[in-house]
mmCIF file with all atom_site columns, C-alpha atoms in Angstrom:
data_model
loop_
_atom_site.group_PDB
_atom_site.id
_atom_site.type_symbol
_atom_site.label_atom_id
_atom_site.label_alt_id
_atom_site.label_comp_id
_atom_site.label_asym_id
_atom_site.label_entity_id
_atom_site.label_seq_id
_atom_site.pdbx_PDB_ins_code
_atom_site.Cartn_x
_atom_site.Cartn_y
_atom_site.Cartn_z
_atom_site.occupancy
_atom_site.B_iso_or_equiv
_atom_site.pdbx_formal_charge
_atom_site.auth_seq_id
_atom_site.auth_comp_id
_atom_site.auth_asym_id
_atom_site.auth_atom_id
_atom_site.pdbx_PDB_model_num
ATOM 1   C CA . UNK V 1 1   ? 0.000  0.000   0.000   1.00 45.00 ? 1   UNK V CA 1
ATOM 2   C CA . UNK V 1 2   ? 2.818  2.391   0.876   1.00 45.00 ? 2   UNK V CA 1
ATOM 3   C CA . UNK V 1 3   ? 4.520  1.559   -2.448  1.00 43.00 ? 3   UNK V CA 1
ATOM 4   C CA . UNK V 1 4   ? 1.354  2.299   -4.427  1.00 44.00 ? 4   UNK V CA 1
ATOM 5   C CA . UNK V 1 5   ? 0.974  5.612   -2.600  1.00 42.00 ? 5   UNK V CA 1
ATOM 6   C CA . UNK V 1 6   ? 4.638  6.534   -3.192  1.00 43.00 ? 6   UNK V CA 1
ATOM 7   C CA . UNK V 1 7   ? 4.373  5.640   -6.887  1.00 40.00 ? 7   UNK V CA 1
ATOM 8   C CA . UNK V 1 8   ? 1.191  7.711   -7.221  1.00 41.00 ? 8   UNK V CA 1
ATOM 9   C CA . UNK V 1 9   ? 2.869  10.640  -5.504  1.00 42.00 ? 9   UNK V CA 1
ATOM 10  C CA . UNK V 1 10  ? 5.852  10.426  -7.852  1.00 40.00 ? 10  UNK V CA 1
ATOM 11  C CA . UNK V 1 11  ? 3.580  10.296  -10.884 1.00 40.00 ? 11  UNK V CA 1
ATOM 12  C CA . UNK V 1 12  ? 1.544  13.255  -9.702  1.00 43.00 ? 12  UNK V CA 1
ATOM 13  C CA . UNK V 1 13  ? 4.691  15.207  -8.895  1.00 47.00 ? 13  UNK V CA 1
ATOM 14  C CA . UNK V 1 14  ? 6.022  14.494  -12.364 1.00 46.00 ? 14  UNK V CA 1
ATOM 15  C CA . UNK V 1 15  ? 9.310  13.052  -11.215 1.00 43.00 ? 15  UNK V CA 1
ATOM 16  C CA . UNK V 1 16  ? 11.759 13.479  -14.154 1.00 43.00 ? 16  UNK V CA 1
ATOM 17  C CA . UNK V 1 17  ? 13.587 10.273  -13.244 1.00 43.00 ? 17  UNK V CA 1
ATOM 18  C CA . UNK V 1 18  ? 10.381 8.267   -13.283 1.00 40.00 ? 18  UNK V CA 1
ATOM 19  C CA . UNK V 1 19  ? 9.150  9.896   -16.473 1.00 40.00 ? 19  UNK V CA 1
ATOM 20  C CA . UNK V 1 20  ? 12.460 9.247   -18.234 1.00 43.00 ? 20  UNK V CA 1
ATOM 21  C CA . UNK V 1 21  ? 12.556 5.658   -17.019 1.00 45.00 ? 21  UNK V CA 1
ATOM 22  C CA . UNK V 1 22  ? 9.156  5.032   -18.620 1.00 43.00 ? 22  UNK V CA 1
ATOM 23  C CA . UNK V 1 23  ? 9.905  6.878   -21.884 1.00 42.00 ? 23  UNK V CA 1
ATOM 24  C CA . UNK V 1 24  ? 11.222 3.870   -23.863 1.00 42.00 ? 24  UNK V CA 1
ATOM 25  C CA . UNK V 1 25  ? 8.148  1.821   -22.965 1.00 41.00 ? 25  UNK V CA 1
ATOM 26  C CA . UNK V 1 26  ? 5.808  4.650   -23.968 1.00 39.00 ? 26  UNK V CA 1
ATOM 27  C CA . UNK V 1 27  ? 7.685  5.166   -27.241 1.00 41.00 ? 27  UNK V CA 1
ATOM 28  C CA . UNK V 1 28  ? 7.341  1.489   -28.110 1.00 46.00 ? 28  UNK V CA 1
ATOM 29  C CA . UNK V 1 29  ? 3.624  1.518   -27.363 1.00 44.00 ? 29  UNK V CA 1
ATOM 30  C CA . UNK V 1 30  ? 2.783  4.699   -29.275 1.00 51.00 ? 30  UNK V CA 1
ATOM 31  C CA . UNK V 1 31  ? 1.706  4.179   -32.907 1.00 57.00 ? 31  UNK V CA 1
ATOM 32  C CA . UNK V 1 32  ? 3.733  5.929   -35.601 1.00 70.00 ? 32  UNK V CA 1
ATOM 33  C CA . UNK V 1 33  ? 2.270  9.336   -36.397 1.00 84.00 ? 33  UNK V CA 1
ATOM 34  C CA . UNK V 1 34  ? 3.588  9.318   -39.962 1.00 92.00 ? 34  UNK V CA 1
ATOM 35  C CA . UNK V 1 35  ? 4.986  6.734   -42.369 1.00 96.00 ? 35  UNK V CA 1
ATOM 36  C CA . UNK V 1 36  ? 8.605  5.702   -41.812 1.00 97.00 ? 36  UNK V CA 1
ATOM 37  C CA . UNK V 1 37  ? 10.897 5.719   -44.878 1.00 98.00 ? 37  UNK V CA 1
ATOM 38  C CA . UNK V 1 38  ? 14.223 3.878   -44.833 1.00 97.00 ? 38  UNK V CA 1
ATOM 39  C CA . UNK V 1 39  ? 16.962 2.380   -47.026 1.00 97.00 ? 39  UNK V CA 1
ATOM 40  C CA . UNK V 1 40  ? 16.589 5.109   -49.685 1.00 98.00 ? 40  UNK V CA 1
ATOM 41  C CA . UNK V 1 41  ? 19.161 5.080   -52.475 1.00 98.00 ? 41  UNK V CA 1
ATOM 42  C CA . UNK V 1 42  ? 19.465 6.332   -56.052 1.00 98.00 ? 42  UNK V CA 1
ATOM 43  C CA . UNK V 1 43  ? 21.118 4.550   -58.963 1.00 98.00 ? 43  UNK V CA 1
ATOM 44  C CA . UNK V 1 44  ? 22.761 7.251   -61.051 1.00 98.00 ? 44  UNK V CA 1
ATOM 45  C CA . UNK V 1 45  ? 22.273 7.061   -64.821 1.00 96.00 ? 45  UNK V CA 1
ATOM 46  C CA . UNK V 1 46  ? 24.943 5.344   -66.933 1.00 94.00 ? 46  UNK V CA 1
ATOM 47  C CA . UNK V 1 47  ? 24.632 8.150   -69.486 1.00 92.00 ? 47  UNK V CA 1
ATOM 48  C CA . UNK V 1 48  ? 24.583 11.755  -68.316 1.00 88.00 ? 48  UNK V CA 1
ATOM 49  C CA . UNK V 1 49  ? 21.240 13.445  -68.882 1.00 90.00 ? 49  UNK V CA 1
ATOM 50  C CA . UNK V 1 50  ? 19.209 10.219  -68.618 1.00 96.00 ? 50  UNK V CA 1
ATOM 51  C CA . UNK V 1 51  ? 16.898 9.533   -65.642 1.00 98.00 ? 51  UNK V CA 1
ATOM 52  C CA . UNK V 1 52  ? 18.147 8.001   -62.412 1.00 98.00 ? 52  UNK V CA 1
ATOM 53  C CA . UNK V 1 53  ? 16.245 5.326   -60.456 1.00 98.00 ? 53  UNK V CA 1
ATOM 54  C CA . UNK V 1 54  ? 15.221 5.587   -56.811 1.00 98.00 ? 54  UNK V CA 1
ATOM 55  C CA . UNK V 1 55  ? 14.477 2.833   -54.293 1.00 98.00 ? 55  UNK V CA 1
ATOM 56  C CA . UNK V 1 56  ? 13.297 2.710   -50.668 1.00 98.00 ? 56  UNK V CA 1
ATOM 57  C CA . UNK V 1 57  ? 11.112 0.999   -48.090 1.00 98.00 ? 57  UNK V CA 1
ATOM 58  C CA . UNK V 1 58  ? 8.093  2.595   -46.377 1.00 98.00 ? 58  UNK V CA 1
ATOM 59  C CA . UNK V 1 59  ? 6.470  1.301   -43.178 1.00 97.00 ? 59  UNK V CA 1
ATOM 60  C CA . UNK V 1 60  ? 2.845  2.371   -42.844 1.00 97.00 ? 60  UNK V CA 1
ATOM 61  C CA . UNK V 1 61  ? 1.080  3.749   -39.786 1.00 96.00 ? 61  UNK V CA 1
ATOM 62  C CA . UNK V 1 62  ? -1.998 2.370   -38.040 1.00 96.00 ? 62  UNK V CA 1
ATOM 63  C CA . UNK V 1 63  ? -4.125 3.828   -40.878 1.00 96.00 ? 63  UNK V CA 1
ATOM 64  C CA . UNK V 1 64  ? -3.801 3.104   -44.592 1.00 97.00 ? 64  UNK V CA 1
ATOM 65  C CA . UNK V 1 65  ? -2.245 5.919   -46.619 1.00 98.00 ? 65  UNK V CA 1
ATOM 66  C CA . UNK V 1 66  ? -0.842 6.480   -50.102 1.00 98.00 ? 66  UNK V CA 1
ATOM 67  C CA . UNK V 1 67  ? 2.462  7.768   -51.423 1.00 98.00 ? 67  UNK V CA 1
ATOM 68  C CA . UNK V 1 68  ? 1.473  10.561  -53.808 1.00 98.00 ? 68  UNK V CA 1
ATOM 69  C CA . UNK V 1 69  ? 4.817  12.042  -54.753 1.00 98.00 ? 69  UNK V CA 1
ATOM 70  C CA . UNK V 1 70  ? 8.511  12.518  -54.140 1.00 98.00 ? 70  UNK V CA 1
ATOM 71  C CA . UNK V 1 71  ? 10.490 15.700  -54.721 1.00 98.00 ? 71  UNK V CA 1
ATOM 72  C CA . UNK V 1 72  ? 14.071 16.882  -54.402 1.00 98.00 ? 72  UNK V CA 1
ATOM 73  C CA . UNK V 1 73  ? 15.919 20.165  -54.843 1.00 98.00 ? 73  UNK V CA 1
ATOM 74  C CA . UNK V 1 74  ? 18.467 18.093  -56.802 1.00 98.00 ? 74  UNK V CA 1
ATOM 75  C CA . UNK V 1 75  ? 15.956 17.006  -59.509 1.00 98.00 ? 75  UNK V CA 1
ATOM 76  C CA . UNK V 1 76  ? 13.701 18.708  -62.052 1.00 98.00 ? 76  UNK V CA 1
ATOM 77  C CA . UNK V 1 77  ? 10.931 16.161  -61.429 1.00 98.00 ? 77  UNK V CA 1
ATOM 78  C CA . UNK V 1 78  ? 10.388 12.720  -59.931 1.00 98.00 ? 78  UNK V CA 1
ATOM 79  C CA . UNK V 1 79  ? 7.756  10.225  -61.068 1.00 98.00 ? 79  UNK V CA 1
ATOM 80  C CA . UNK V 1 80  ? 6.407  7.108   -59.351 1.00 98.00 ? 80  UNK V CA 1
ATOM 81  C CA . UNK V 1 81  ? 6.676  4.106   -61.726 1.00 98.00 ? 81  UNK V CA 1
ATOM 82  C CA . UNK V 1 82  ? 5.315  0.569   -61.660 1.00 98.00 ? 82  UNK V CA 1
ATOM 83  C CA . UNK V 1 83  ? 6.605  -2.451  -63.577 1.00 96.00 ? 83  UNK V CA 1
ATOM 84  C CA . UNK V 1 84  ? 4.258  -5.139  -64.873 1.00 93.00 ? 84  UNK V CA 1
ATOM 85  C CA . UNK V 1 85  ? 4.779  -8.273  -66.911 1.00 92.00 ? 85  UNK V CA 1
ATOM 86  C CA . UNK V 1 86  ? 2.345  -8.290  -69.838 1.00 92.00 ? 86  UNK V CA 1
ATOM 87  C CA . UNK V 1 87  ? 2.636  -11.364 -72.046 1.00 94.00 ? 87  UNK V CA 1
ATOM 88  C CA . UNK V 1 88  ? 6.277  -11.887 -71.096 1.00 93.00 ? 88  UNK V CA 1
ATOM 89  C CA . UNK V 1 89  ? 7.178  -8.239  -71.749 1.00 94.00 ? 89  UNK V CA 1
ATOM 90  C CA . UNK V 1 90  ? 8.049  -5.945  -68.845 1.00 93.00 ? 90  UNK V CA 1
ATOM 91  C CA . UNK V 1 91  ? 6.221  -2.625  -69.092 1.00 95.00 ? 91  UNK V CA 1
ATOM 92  C CA . UNK V 1 92  ? 6.854  0.527   -67.097 1.00 96.00 ? 92  UNK V CA 1
ATOM 93  C CA . UNK V 1 93  ? 4.102  3.020   -66.325 1.00 97.00 ? 93  UNK V CA 1
ATOM 94  C CA . UNK V 1 94  ? 3.923  6.298   -64.379 1.00 98.00 ? 94  UNK V CA 1
ATOM 95  C CA . UNK V 1 95  ? 1.440  6.042   -61.491 1.00 98.00 ? 95  UNK V CA 1
ATOM 96  C CA . UNK V 1 96  ? -0.304 8.856   -59.602 1.00 98.00 ? 96  UNK V CA 1
ATOM 97  C CA . UNK V 1 97  ? 0.091  7.084   -56.238 1.00 98.00 ? 97  UNK V CA 1
ATOM 98  C CA . UNK V 1 98  ? 0.935  3.839   -54.458 1.00 98.00 ? 98  UNK V CA 1
ATOM 99  C CA . UNK V 1 99  ? -1.037 2.435   -51.509 1.00 98.00 ? 99  UNK V CA 1
ATOM 100 C CA . UNK V 1 100 ? 0.747  2.156   -48.168 1.00 98.00 ? 100 UNK V CA 1
ATOM 101 C CA . UNK V 1 101 ? -1.182 -0.471  -46.203 1.00 97.00 ? 101 UNK V CA 1
ATOM 102 C CA . UNK V 1 102 ? -2.022 0.086   -42.533 1.00 97.00 ? 102 UNK V CA 1
ATOM 103 C CA . UNK V 1 103 ? 0.885  -1.358  -40.522 1.00 96.00 ? 103 UNK V CA 1
ATOM 104 C CA . UNK V 1 104 ? 2.213  -2.698  -43.840 1.00 97.00 ? 104 UNK V CA 1
ATOM 105 C CA . UNK V 1 105 ? 5.166  -2.128  -46.121 1.00 98.00 ? 105 UNK V CA 1
ATOM 106 C CA . UNK V 1 106 ? 5.611  -0.530  -49.545 1.00 98.00 ? 106 UNK V CA 1
ATOM 107 C CA . UNK V 1 107 ? 8.907  -1.352  -51.250 1.00 98.00 ? 107 UNK V CA 1
ATOM 108 C CA . UNK V 1 108 ? 10.428 0.200   -54.361 1.00 98.00 ? 108 UNK V CA 1
ATOM 109 C CA . UNK V 1 109 ? 13.260 -2.072  -55.555 1.00 96.00 ? 109 UNK V CA 1
ATOM 110 C CA . UNK V 1 110 ? 15.296 -2.767  -58.706 1.00 95.00 ? 110 UNK V CA 1
ATOM 111 C CA . UNK V 1 111 ? 13.182 -4.708  -61.215 1.00 92.00 ? 111 UNK V CA 1
ATOM 112 C CA . UNK V 1 112 ? 9.944  -3.478  -59.645 1.00 95.00 ? 112 UNK V CA 1
ATOM 113 C CA . UNK V 1 113 ? 8.309  -0.240  -58.637 1.00 98.00 ? 113 UNK V CA 1
ATOM 114 C CA . UNK V 1 114 ? 10.789 2.643   -58.606 1.00 98.00 ? 114 UNK V CA 1
ATOM 115 C CA . UNK V 1 115 ? 11.264 6.387   -58.805 1.00 98.00 ? 115 UNK V CA 1
ATOM 116 C CA . UNK V 1 116 ? 12.223 7.899   -62.152 1.00 98.00 ? 116 UNK V CA 1
ATOM 117 C CA . UNK V 1 117 ? 14.337 10.932  -61.336 1.00 98.00 ? 117 UNK V CA 1
ATOM 118 C CA . UNK V 1 118 ? 14.573 13.391  -64.232 1.00 98.00 ? 118 UNK V CA 1
ATOM 119 C CA . UNK V 1 119 ? 17.016 16.288  -64.532 1.00 97.00 ? 119 UNK V CA 1
ATOM 120 C CA . UNK V 1 120 ? 19.281 15.216  -61.680 1.00 97.00 ? 120 UNK V CA 1
ATOM 121 C CA . UNK V 1 121 ? 21.766 17.970  -60.778 1.00 96.00 ? 121 UNK V CA 1
ATOM 122 C CA . UNK V 1 122 ? 25.154 17.413  -62.466 1.00 94.00 ? 122 UNK V CA 1
ATOM 123 C CA . UNK V 1 123 ? 26.990 17.823  -59.154 1.00 94.00 ? 123 UNK V CA 1
ATOM 124 C CA . UNK V 1 124 ? 25.453 14.590  -57.790 1.00 97.00 ? 124 UNK V CA 1
ATOM 125 C CA . UNK V 1 125 ? 28.195 11.947  -57.781 1.00 96.00 ? 125 UNK V CA 1
ATOM 126 C CA . UNK V 1 126 ? 28.407 8.442   -56.261 1.00 97.00 ? 126 UNK V CA 1
ATOM 127 C CA . UNK V 1 127 ? 28.433 8.660   -52.486 1.00 97.00 ? 127 UNK V CA 1
ATOM 128 C CA . UNK V 1 128 ? 26.534 11.967  -52.402 1.00 97.00 ? 128 UNK V CA 1
ATOM 129 C CA . UNK V 1 129 ? 23.441 12.467  -50.266 1.00 98.00 ? 129 UNK V CA 1
ATOM 130 C CA . UNK V 1 130 ? 20.335 13.367  -52.278 1.00 98.00 ? 130 UNK V CA 1
ATOM 131 C CA . UNK V 1 131 ? 17.526 14.950  -50.205 1.00 98.00 ? 131 UNK V CA 1
ATOM 132 C CA . UNK V 1 132 ? 14.147 13.384  -50.986 1.00 98.00 ? 132 UNK V CA 1
ATOM 133 C CA . UNK V 1 133 ? 10.784 14.529  -49.637 1.00 98.00 ? 133 UNK V CA 1
ATOM 134 C CA . UNK V 1 134 ? 8.031  11.888  -49.683 1.00 98.00 ? 134 UNK V CA 1
ATOM 135 C CA . UNK V 1 135 ? 4.451  13.233  -49.755 1.00 98.00 ? 135 UNK V CA 1
ATOM 136 C CA . UNK V 1 136 ? 1.450  11.207  -48.612 1.00 98.00 ? 136 UNK V CA 1
ATOM 137 C CA . UNK V 1 137 ? -2.295 11.441  -49.160 1.00 98.00 ? 137 UNK V CA 1
ATOM 138 C CA . UNK V 1 138 ? -2.733 12.025  -45.407 1.00 97.00 ? 138 UNK V CA 1
ATOM 139 C CA . UNK V 1 139 ? -0.697 15.238  -45.686 1.00 97.00 ? 139 UNK V CA 1
ATOM 140 C CA . UNK V 1 140 ? 2.373  13.711  -44.030 1.00 97.00 ? 140 UNK V CA 1
ATOM 141 C CA . UNK V 1 141 ? 5.765  14.626  -45.462 1.00 97.00 ? 141 UNK V CA 1
ATOM 142 C CA . UNK V 1 142 ? 8.982  12.731  -44.737 1.00 98.00 ? 142 UNK V CA 1
ATOM 143 C CA . UNK V 1 143 ? 12.375 14.092  -45.796 1.00 98.00 ? 143 UNK V CA 1
ATOM 144 C CA . UNK V 1 144 ? 15.570 12.054  -45.749 1.00 98.00 ? 144 UNK V CA 1
ATOM 145 C CA . UNK V 1 145 ? 18.828 11.694  -47.661 1.00 98.00 ? 145 UNK V CA 1
ATOM 146 C CA . UNK V 1 146 ? 19.230 8.936   -50.235 1.00 98.00 ? 146 UNK V CA 1
ATOM 147 C CA . UNK V 1 147 ? 22.675 7.597   -51.073 1.00 98.00 ? 147 UNK V CA 1
ATOM 148 C CA . UNK V 1 148 ? 23.739 8.131   -54.694 1.00 98.00 ? 148 UNK V CA 1
ATOM 149 C CA . UNK V 1 149 ? 25.271 4.978   -56.207 1.00 98.00 ? 149 UNK V CA 1
ATOM 150 C CA . UNK V 1 150 ? 27.056 4.533   -59.531 1.00 97.00 ? 150 UNK V CA 1
ATOM 151 C CA . UNK V 1 151 ? 25.092 2.955   -62.372 1.00 96.00 ? 151 UNK V CA 1
ATOM 152 C CA . UNK V 1 152 ? 27.414 -0.050  -62.392 1.00 94.00 ? 152 UNK V CA 1
ATOM 153 C CA . UNK V 1 153 ? 27.533 -0.477  -58.601 1.00 90.00 ? 153 UNK V CA 1
ATOM 154 C CA . UNK V 1 154 ? 26.268 -3.867  -57.473 1.00 87.00 ? 154 UNK V CA 1
ATOM 155 C CA . UNK V 1 155 ? 22.944 -3.853  -55.683 1.00 81.00 ? 155 UNK V CA 1
ATOM 156 C CA . UNK V 1 156 ? 24.042 -4.242  -52.107 1.00 70.00 ? 156 UNK V CA 1
ATOM 157 C CA . UNK V 1 157 ? 21.931 -5.811  -49.454 1.00 61.00 ? 157 UNK V CA 1
ATOM 158 C CA . UNK V 1 158 ? 20.703 -2.953  -47.310 1.00 51.00 ? 158 UNK V CA 1
ATOM 159 C CA . UNK V 1 159 ? 20.123 -3.358  -43.603 1.00 42.00 ? 159 UNK V CA 1
ATOM 160 C CA . UNK V 1 160 ? 17.404 -5.877  -42.807 1.00 42.00 ? 160 UNK V CA 1
ATOM 161 C CA . UNK V 1 161 ? 13.910 -4.436  -42.900 1.00 42.00 ? 161 UNK V CA 1
ATOM 162 C CA . UNK V 1 162 ? 13.034 -2.598  -39.711 1.00 38.00 ? 162 UNK V CA 1
ATOM 163 C CA . UNK V 1 163 ? 10.684 -4.702  -37.612 1.00 37.00 ? 163 UNK V CA 1
ATOM 164 C CA . UNK V 1 164 ? 7.805  -3.230  -35.607 1.00 34.00 ? 164 UNK V CA 1
#
């Protein structure tokens, strides 16, 4: 009984030590407020002036959302593209958006859905950080740096997918 009273008193007093001790637990329990984007990278074009390709992984929030666009100060424009196999022929098509399932994953990867990055700044070289801003139907915006990789660089295995 004395312990319960002491704990209640600490909570009511707002003890910083107690609040900090509970912070990791609260952070783990709280749902993500906006989609989480990770493992973003850009394959630079083999021929200057041609489009680059962009790849990433998005973890959705508790509610379904949609990726509606990506922009960068280092590019003239960026389009969302899908790849489909039609009669044994791979076809690429610009898409207005891609669904991000509730608590699910949306992946853009070589050979599949990808960003087409047009008019990439000439100062972007392998190893550079390219700022990308991801826009979602919900109004959320996520900005991060994508690693620029040479056109002939092998596709390296990125860090394992983040688990929630």
